[in-house]
Coordinates of C-alpha atoms in Angstrom, one line a residue:
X1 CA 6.5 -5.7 -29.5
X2 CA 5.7 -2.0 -29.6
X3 CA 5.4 0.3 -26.7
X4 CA 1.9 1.3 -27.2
X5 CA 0.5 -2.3 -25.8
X6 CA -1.5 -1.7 -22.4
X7 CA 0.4 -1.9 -19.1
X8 CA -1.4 -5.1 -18.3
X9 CA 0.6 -6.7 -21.9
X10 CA 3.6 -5.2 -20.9
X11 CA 3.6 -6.5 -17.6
X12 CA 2.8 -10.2 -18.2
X13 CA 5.8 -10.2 -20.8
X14 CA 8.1 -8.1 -18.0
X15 CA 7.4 -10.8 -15.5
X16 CA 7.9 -13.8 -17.7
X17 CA 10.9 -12.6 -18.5
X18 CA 11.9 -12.3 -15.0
X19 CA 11.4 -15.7 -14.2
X20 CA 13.6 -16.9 -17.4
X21 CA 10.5 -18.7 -18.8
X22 CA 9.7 -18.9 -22.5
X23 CA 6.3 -18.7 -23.5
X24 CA 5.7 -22.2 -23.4
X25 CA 6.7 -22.4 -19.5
X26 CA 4.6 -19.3 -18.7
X27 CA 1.3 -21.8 -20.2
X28 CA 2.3 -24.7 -18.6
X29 CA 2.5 -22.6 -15.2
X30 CA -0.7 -21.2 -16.4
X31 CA -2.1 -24.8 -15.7
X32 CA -1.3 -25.2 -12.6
X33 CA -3.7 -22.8 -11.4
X34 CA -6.2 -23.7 -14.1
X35 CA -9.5 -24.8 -12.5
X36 CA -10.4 -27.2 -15.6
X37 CA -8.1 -28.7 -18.2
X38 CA -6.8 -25.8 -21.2
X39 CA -6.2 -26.6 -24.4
X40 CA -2.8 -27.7 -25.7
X41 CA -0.1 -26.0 -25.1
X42 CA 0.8 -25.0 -29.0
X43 CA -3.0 -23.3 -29.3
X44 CA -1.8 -22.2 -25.2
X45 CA 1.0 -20.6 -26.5
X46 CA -0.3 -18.8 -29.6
X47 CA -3.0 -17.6 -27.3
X48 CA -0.3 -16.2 -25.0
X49 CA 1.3 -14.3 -27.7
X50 CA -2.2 -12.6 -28.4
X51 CA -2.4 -11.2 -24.8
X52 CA 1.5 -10.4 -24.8
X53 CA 0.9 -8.2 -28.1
X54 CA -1.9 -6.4 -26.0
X55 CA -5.1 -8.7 -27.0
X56 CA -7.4 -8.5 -23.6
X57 CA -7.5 -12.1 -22.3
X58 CA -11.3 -13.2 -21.2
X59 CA -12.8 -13.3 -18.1
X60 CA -12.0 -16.8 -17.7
X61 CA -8.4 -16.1 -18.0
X62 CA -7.6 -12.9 -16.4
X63 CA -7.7 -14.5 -12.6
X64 CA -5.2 -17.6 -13.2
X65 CA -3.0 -15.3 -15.1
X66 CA -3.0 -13.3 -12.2
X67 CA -2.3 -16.2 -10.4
X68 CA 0.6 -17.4 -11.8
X69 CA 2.7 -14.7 -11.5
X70 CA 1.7 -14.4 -7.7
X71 CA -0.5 -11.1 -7.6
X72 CA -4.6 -10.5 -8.2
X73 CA -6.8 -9.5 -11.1
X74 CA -7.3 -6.3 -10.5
X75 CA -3.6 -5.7 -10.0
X76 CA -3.2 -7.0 -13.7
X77 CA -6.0 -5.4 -15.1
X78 CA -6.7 -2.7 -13.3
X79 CA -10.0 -0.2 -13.0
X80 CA -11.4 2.9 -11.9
X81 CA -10.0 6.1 -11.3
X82 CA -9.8 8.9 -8.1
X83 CA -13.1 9.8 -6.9
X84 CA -13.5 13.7 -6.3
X85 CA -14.1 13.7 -2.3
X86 CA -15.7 17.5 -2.0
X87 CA -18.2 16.9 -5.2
X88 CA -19.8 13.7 -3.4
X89 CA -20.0 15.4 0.0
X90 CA -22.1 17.9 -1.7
X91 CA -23.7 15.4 -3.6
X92 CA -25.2 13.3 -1.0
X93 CA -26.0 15.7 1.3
X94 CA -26.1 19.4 -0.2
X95 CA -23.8 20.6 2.3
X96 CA -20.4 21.9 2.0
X97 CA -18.1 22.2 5.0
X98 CA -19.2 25.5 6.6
X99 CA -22.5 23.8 6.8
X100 CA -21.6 20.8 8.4
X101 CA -19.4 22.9 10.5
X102 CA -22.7 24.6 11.9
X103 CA -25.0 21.6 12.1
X104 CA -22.6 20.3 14.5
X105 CA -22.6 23.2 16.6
X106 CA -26.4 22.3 16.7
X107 CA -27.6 20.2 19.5
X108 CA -29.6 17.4 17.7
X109 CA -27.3 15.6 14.6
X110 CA -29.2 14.5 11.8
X111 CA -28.6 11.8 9.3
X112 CA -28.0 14.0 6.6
X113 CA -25.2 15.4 8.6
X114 CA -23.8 12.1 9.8
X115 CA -23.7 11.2 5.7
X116 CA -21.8 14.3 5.4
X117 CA -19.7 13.2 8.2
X118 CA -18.9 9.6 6.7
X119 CA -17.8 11.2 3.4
X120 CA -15.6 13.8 4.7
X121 CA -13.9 11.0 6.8
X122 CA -13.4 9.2 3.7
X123 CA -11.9 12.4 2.0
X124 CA -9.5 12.7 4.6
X125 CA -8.1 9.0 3.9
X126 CA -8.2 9.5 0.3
X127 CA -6.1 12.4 0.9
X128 CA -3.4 10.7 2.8
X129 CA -1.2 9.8 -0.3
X130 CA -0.5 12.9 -1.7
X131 CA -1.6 16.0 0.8
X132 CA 1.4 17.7 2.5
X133 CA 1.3 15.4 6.3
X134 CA 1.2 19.1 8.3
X135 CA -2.4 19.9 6.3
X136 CA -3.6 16.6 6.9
X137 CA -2.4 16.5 10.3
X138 CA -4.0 19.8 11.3
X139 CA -7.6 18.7 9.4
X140 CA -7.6 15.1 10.7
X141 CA -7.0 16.6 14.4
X142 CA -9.4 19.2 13.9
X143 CA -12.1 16.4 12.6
X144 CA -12.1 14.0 15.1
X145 CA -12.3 16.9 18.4
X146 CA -15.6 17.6 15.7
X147 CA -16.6 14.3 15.6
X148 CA -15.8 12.9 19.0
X149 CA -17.5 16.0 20.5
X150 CA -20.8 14.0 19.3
X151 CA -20.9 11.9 21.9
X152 CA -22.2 13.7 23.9
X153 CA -25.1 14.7 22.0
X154 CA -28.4 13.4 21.9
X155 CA -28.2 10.6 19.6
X156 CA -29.7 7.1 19.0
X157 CA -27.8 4.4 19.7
X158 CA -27.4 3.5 16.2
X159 CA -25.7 7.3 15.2
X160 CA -23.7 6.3 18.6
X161 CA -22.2 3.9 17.4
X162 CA -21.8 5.6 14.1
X163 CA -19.7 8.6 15.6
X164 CA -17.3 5.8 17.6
X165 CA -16.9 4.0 14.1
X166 CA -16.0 7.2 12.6
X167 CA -13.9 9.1 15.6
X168 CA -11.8 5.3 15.1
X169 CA -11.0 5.9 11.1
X170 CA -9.8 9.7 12.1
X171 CA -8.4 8.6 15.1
X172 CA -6.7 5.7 12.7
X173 CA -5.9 8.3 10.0
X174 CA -4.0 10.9 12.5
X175 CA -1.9 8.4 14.2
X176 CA -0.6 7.3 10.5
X177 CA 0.2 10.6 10.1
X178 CA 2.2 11.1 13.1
X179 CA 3.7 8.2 12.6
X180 CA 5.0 9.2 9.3
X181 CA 6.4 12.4 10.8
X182 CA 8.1 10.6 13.1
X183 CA 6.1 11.1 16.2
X184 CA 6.1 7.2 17.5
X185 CA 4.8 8.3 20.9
X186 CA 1.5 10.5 19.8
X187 CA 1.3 7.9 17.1
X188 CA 1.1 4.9 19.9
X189 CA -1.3 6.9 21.6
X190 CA -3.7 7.7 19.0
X191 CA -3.8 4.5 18.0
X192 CA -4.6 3.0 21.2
X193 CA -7.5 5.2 21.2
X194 CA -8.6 4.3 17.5
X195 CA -8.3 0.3 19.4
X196 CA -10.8 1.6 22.3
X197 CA -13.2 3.2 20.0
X198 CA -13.3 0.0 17.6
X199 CA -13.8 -1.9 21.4
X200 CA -16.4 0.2 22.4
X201 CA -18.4 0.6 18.7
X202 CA -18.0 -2.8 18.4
X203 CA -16.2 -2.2 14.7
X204 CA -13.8 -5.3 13.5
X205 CA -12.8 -3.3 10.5
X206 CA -11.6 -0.3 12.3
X207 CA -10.0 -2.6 14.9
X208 CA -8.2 -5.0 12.6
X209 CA -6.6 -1.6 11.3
X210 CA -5.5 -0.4 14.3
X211 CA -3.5 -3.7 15.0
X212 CA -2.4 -3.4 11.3
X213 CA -0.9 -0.3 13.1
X214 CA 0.9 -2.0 15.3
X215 CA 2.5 -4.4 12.9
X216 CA 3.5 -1.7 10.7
X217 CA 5.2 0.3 14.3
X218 CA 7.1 -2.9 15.1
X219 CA 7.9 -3.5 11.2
X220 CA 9.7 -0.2 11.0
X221 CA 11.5 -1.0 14.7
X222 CA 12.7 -4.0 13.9
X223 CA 10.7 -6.0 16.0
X224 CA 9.9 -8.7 13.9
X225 CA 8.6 -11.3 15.9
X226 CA 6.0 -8.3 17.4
X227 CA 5.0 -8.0 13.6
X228 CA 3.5 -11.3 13.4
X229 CA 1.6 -11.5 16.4
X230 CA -0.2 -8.1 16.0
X231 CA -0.7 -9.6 12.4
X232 CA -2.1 -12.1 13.8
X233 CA -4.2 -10.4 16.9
X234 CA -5.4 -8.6 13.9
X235 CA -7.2 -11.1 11.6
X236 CA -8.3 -12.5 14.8
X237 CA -10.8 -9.7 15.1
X238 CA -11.3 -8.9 11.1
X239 CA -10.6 -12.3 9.1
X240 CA -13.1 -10.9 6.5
X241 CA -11.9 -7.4 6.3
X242 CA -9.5 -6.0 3.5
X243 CA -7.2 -5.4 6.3
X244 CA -6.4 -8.9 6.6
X245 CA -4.9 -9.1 3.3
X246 CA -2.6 -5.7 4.7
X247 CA -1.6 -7.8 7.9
X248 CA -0.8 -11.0 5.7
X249 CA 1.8 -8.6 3.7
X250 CA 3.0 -7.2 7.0
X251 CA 4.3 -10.6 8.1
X252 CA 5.2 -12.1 4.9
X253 CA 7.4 -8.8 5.2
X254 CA 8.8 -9.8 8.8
X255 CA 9.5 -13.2 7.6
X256 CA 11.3 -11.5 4.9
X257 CA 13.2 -9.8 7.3
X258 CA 14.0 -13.4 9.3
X259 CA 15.2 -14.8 6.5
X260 CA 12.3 -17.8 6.1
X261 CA 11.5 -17.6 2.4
X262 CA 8.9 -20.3 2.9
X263 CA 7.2 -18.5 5.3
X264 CA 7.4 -15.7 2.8
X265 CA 5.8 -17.4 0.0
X266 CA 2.9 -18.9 2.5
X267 CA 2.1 -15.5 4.1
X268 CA 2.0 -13.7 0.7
X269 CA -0.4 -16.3 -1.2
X270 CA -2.4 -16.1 1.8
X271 CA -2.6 -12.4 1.1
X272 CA -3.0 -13.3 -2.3
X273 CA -6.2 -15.2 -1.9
X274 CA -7.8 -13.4 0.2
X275 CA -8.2 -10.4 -1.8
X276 CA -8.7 -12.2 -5.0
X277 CA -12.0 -13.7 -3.2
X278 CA -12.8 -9.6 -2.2
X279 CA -14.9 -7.1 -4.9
X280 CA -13.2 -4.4 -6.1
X281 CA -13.1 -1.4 -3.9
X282 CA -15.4 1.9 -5.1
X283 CA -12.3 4.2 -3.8
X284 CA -8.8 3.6 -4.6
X285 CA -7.6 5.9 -3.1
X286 CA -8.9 5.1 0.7
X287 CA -6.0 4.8 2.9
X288 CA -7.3 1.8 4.4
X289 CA -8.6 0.2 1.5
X290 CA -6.8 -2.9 0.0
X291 CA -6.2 -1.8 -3.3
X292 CA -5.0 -4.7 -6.3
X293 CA -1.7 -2.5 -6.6
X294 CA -1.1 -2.2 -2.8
X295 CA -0.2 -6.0 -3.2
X296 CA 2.6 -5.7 -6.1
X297 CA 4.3 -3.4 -3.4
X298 CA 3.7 -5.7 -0.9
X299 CA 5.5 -8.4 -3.2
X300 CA 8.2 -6.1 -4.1
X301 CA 9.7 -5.6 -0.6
X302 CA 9.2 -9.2 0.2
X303 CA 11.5 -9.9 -3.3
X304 CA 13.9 -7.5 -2.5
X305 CA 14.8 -8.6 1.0
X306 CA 15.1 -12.4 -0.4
X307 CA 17.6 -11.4 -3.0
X308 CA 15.0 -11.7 -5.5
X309 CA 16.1 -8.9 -8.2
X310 CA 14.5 -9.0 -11.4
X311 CA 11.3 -10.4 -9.6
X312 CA 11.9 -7.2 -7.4
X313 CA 12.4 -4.6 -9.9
X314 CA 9.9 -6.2 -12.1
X315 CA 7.3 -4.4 -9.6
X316 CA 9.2 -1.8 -8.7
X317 CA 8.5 -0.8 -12.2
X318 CA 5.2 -1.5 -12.1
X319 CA 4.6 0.5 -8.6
X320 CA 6.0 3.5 -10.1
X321 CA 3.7 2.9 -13.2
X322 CA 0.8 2.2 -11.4
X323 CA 1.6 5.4 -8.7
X324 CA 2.6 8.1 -11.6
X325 CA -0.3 10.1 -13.6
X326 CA 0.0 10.2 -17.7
X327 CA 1.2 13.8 -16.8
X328 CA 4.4 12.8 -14.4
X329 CA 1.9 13.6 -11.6
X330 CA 3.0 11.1 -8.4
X331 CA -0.6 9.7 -7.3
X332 CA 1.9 7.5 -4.7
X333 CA 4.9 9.2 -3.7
X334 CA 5.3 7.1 -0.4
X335 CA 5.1 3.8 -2.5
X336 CA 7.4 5.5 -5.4
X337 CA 9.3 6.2 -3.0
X338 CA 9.8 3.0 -1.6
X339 CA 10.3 1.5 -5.4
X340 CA 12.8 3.5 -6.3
X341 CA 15.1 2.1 -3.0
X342 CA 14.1 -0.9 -4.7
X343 CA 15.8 -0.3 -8.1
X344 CA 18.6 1.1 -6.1
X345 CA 19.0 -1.9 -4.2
X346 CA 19.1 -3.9 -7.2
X347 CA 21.6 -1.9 -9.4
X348 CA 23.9 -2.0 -6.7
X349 CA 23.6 -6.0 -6.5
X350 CA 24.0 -6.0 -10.2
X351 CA 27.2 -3.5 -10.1
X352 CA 25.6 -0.4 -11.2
X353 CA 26.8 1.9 -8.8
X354 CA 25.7 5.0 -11.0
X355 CA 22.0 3.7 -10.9
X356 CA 21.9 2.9 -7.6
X357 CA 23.1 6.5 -6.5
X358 CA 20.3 8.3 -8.5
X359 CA 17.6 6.1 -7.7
X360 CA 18.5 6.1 -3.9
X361 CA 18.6 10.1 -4.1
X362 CA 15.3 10.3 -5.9
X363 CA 13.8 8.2 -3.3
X364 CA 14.9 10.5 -0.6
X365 CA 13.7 14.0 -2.1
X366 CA 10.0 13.4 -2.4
X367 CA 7.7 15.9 0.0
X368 CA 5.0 13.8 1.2
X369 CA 7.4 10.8 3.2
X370 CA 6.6 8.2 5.1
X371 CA 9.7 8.8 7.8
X372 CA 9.8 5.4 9.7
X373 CA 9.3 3.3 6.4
X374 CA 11.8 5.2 4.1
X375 CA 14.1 4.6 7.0
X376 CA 13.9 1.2 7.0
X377 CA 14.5 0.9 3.0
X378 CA 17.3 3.5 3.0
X379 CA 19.0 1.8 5.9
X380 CA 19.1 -1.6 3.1
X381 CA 20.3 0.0 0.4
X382 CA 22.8 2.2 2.5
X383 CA 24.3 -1.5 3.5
X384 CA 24.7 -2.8 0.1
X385 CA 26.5 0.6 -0.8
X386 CA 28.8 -0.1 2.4
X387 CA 29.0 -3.7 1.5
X388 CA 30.3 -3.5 -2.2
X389 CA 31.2 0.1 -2.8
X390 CA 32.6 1.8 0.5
X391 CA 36.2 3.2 -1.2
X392 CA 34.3 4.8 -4.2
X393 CA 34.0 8.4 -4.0
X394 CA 29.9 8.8 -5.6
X395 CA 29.2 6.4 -3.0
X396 CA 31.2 8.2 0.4
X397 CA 28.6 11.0 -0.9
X398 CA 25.8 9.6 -1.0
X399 CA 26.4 8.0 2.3
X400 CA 27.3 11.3 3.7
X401 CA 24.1 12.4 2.7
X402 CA 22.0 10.0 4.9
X403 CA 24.2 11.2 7.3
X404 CA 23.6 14.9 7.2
X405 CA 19.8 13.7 7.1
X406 CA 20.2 11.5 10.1
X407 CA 20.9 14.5 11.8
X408 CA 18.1 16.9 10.7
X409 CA 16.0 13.7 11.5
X410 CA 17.1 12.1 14.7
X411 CA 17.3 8.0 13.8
X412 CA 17.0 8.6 10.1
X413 CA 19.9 6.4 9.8
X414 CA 22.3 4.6 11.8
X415 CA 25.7 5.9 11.9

């Protein structure tokens, strides 16, 4: 096979390979999530060599291959690209941010400006991947005192209920934030607020997010058992929101975490299924948006923790891959992150000491972190280091390291 085949022909052969099946078993677990009887398996199989040598499978195919290997279409065969926030803001309204700056001074809003508003919000949590977490801090705080100040305007009840809708997604955006710098207590906070707003607007979407939230707290406490309810307070009040696919993947990673692989596998293809059944999002990017790839990280965790390796690092490669620009550009740095503890974790399982060292000091150098989450995956590679490799030198370093970092960041690590 050369290297120049498309991601999506690169990827079915990396994961058939993970699972040790010839081409033969990769069609006849095809059929199992076939709706209608394939051909036989020796046309199956020559077909399958077409897509492995980069041939784009048809319609009719692309959703069962997805399938069989556990993740969605659009994870396999992937779409647009990053929407430019600022050009549709002055797009759809004609107004840059000075000008919506003044209009809201004013003492009527109009719906021009409350368009403006909804696509500045949606800059802001297209932004969260890759801005520096102080900028986005500042701007998301500033934002939502803007937006919150509405209230007390004289608006309809429809652009009411718009402004609460919207003060929840910044409210949603800056706890994250805070979160990620470490600030559990403002982070609680805001996001009990973003939970009150969503009450009050009467907005599942926002709502389900905020308990997502809550998940994702308890995840990265190690409150596992508090992951699954909130997961499942949360697709109470949004079963037919993206967000339901992020709380499935937040307690198929609990589970993880408890050791029930069954519970893993059921949680995850009910994560799976949902957002097969879901359009593809316009925006990508949007923090709380479901993307196709969001799910292969999703997986990848869950693999890791079950001892699942070449599963594991399977979609570690492919998160990197699918978070890197053709120019070396990190579109994802939190997820990257996050994969390369995964590739660490492996090499160390597989006795590859070396590997594991450079991929867990990688992970930790990246500027835009997610602290509580990086925490969590440092803390299970630092164990496997302990476990297998405590007397060797690199390894005393490397620990040493987390250390020193533990104390510039209070809980970083346990000693």
């Amino acid at each position: 096979m050369s290297d120049d085949r498309p991601a999506w022909a690169r990827r079915i052969a990396a994961e058939r390979i993970a699972r040790d099946w010839s081409q033969l078993d990769a069609v006849r677990a095809l059929r199992a999530h076939a709706p209608t009887e394939l051909p036989a398996d020796d046309s199956m199989v020559r077909q399958w060599k077409r897509w492995e040598s980069g041939a784009m499978p048809g319609d009719f195919y692309r959703p069962i291959i997805a399938a069989t290997f556990g993740t969605v279409t659009h994870a396999l065969f992937p779409a647009p690209s990053r929407r430019n926030g600022d050009t549709e803001i002055l797009v759809a309204s004609g107004m840059e941010t000075l000008e919506i700056v003044s209009r809201l001074n004013r003492s009527d809003v109009d719906n021009s400006t409350l368009e403006a508003l909804r696509i500045t919000t949606d800059r802001l949590c297209s932004e969260y991947p890759y801005m520096p977490s102080e900028q986005l801090l500042v701007e998301g705080r500033q934002w939502l005192r803007r937006v919150v100040d509405l209230t007390s305007r004289n608006l309809t009840l429809a652009q009411h209920r718009e402004v609460l809708a919207l003060s929840g997604w910044l409210a949603l955006l800056v706890g994250c934030v805070e979160y990620d710098s470490g600030d559990r207590h403002a982070a609680e906070s805001t996001r009990r607020a973003a939970l009150s707003l969503a009450t009050e607007a009467d907005h599942a979407e926002v709502a389900g997010w905020a308990h997502e939230m809550r998940a994702w707290f308890a995840l990265t406490t190690g409150d596992y058992r508090g992951v699954i309810a909130a997961a499942q307070a949360g697709v109470e009040r949004a079963p037919h929101h993206s967000v339901a696919v992020q709380l499935a993947a937040q307690e198929a990673k609990a589970w993880a975490r408890l050791g029930d692989r069954r519970q893993v596998e059921v949680a995850l293809d009910r994560g799976r299924r949902l957002l097969e059944g879901m359009s593809q999002p316009d925006n990508l990017d949007h923090h709380f948006v479901v993307d196709p790839s969001k799910f292969d990280f999703y997986a990848m965790d869950c693999y890791r923790l079950v001892g699942e390796d070449r599963l594991a690092s399977t979609l570690a490669n492919e998160v990197l891959r699918a978070g890197t620009d053709f120019d070396g550009t990190e579109r994802s740095p939190m997820r990257n992150a996050e994969a390369r503890v995964t590739l660490g974790v492996t090499a160390a399982r597989e006795g590859d000491l070396e590997q594991a060292l450079i991929h867990g000091e990688r992970a930790l150098q990246g500027e835009r972190q997610s602290v509580p989450s990086l925490i969590m995956t440092s803390r299970e590679l630092a164990a496997v280091i302990r476990q297998r490799y405590s007397t060797e030198p690199a390894a005393q370093d490397y620990l040493s390291h987390l250390q020193e970092l533990g104390r510039e960041k209070p809980g970083f690590l346990p000693s």
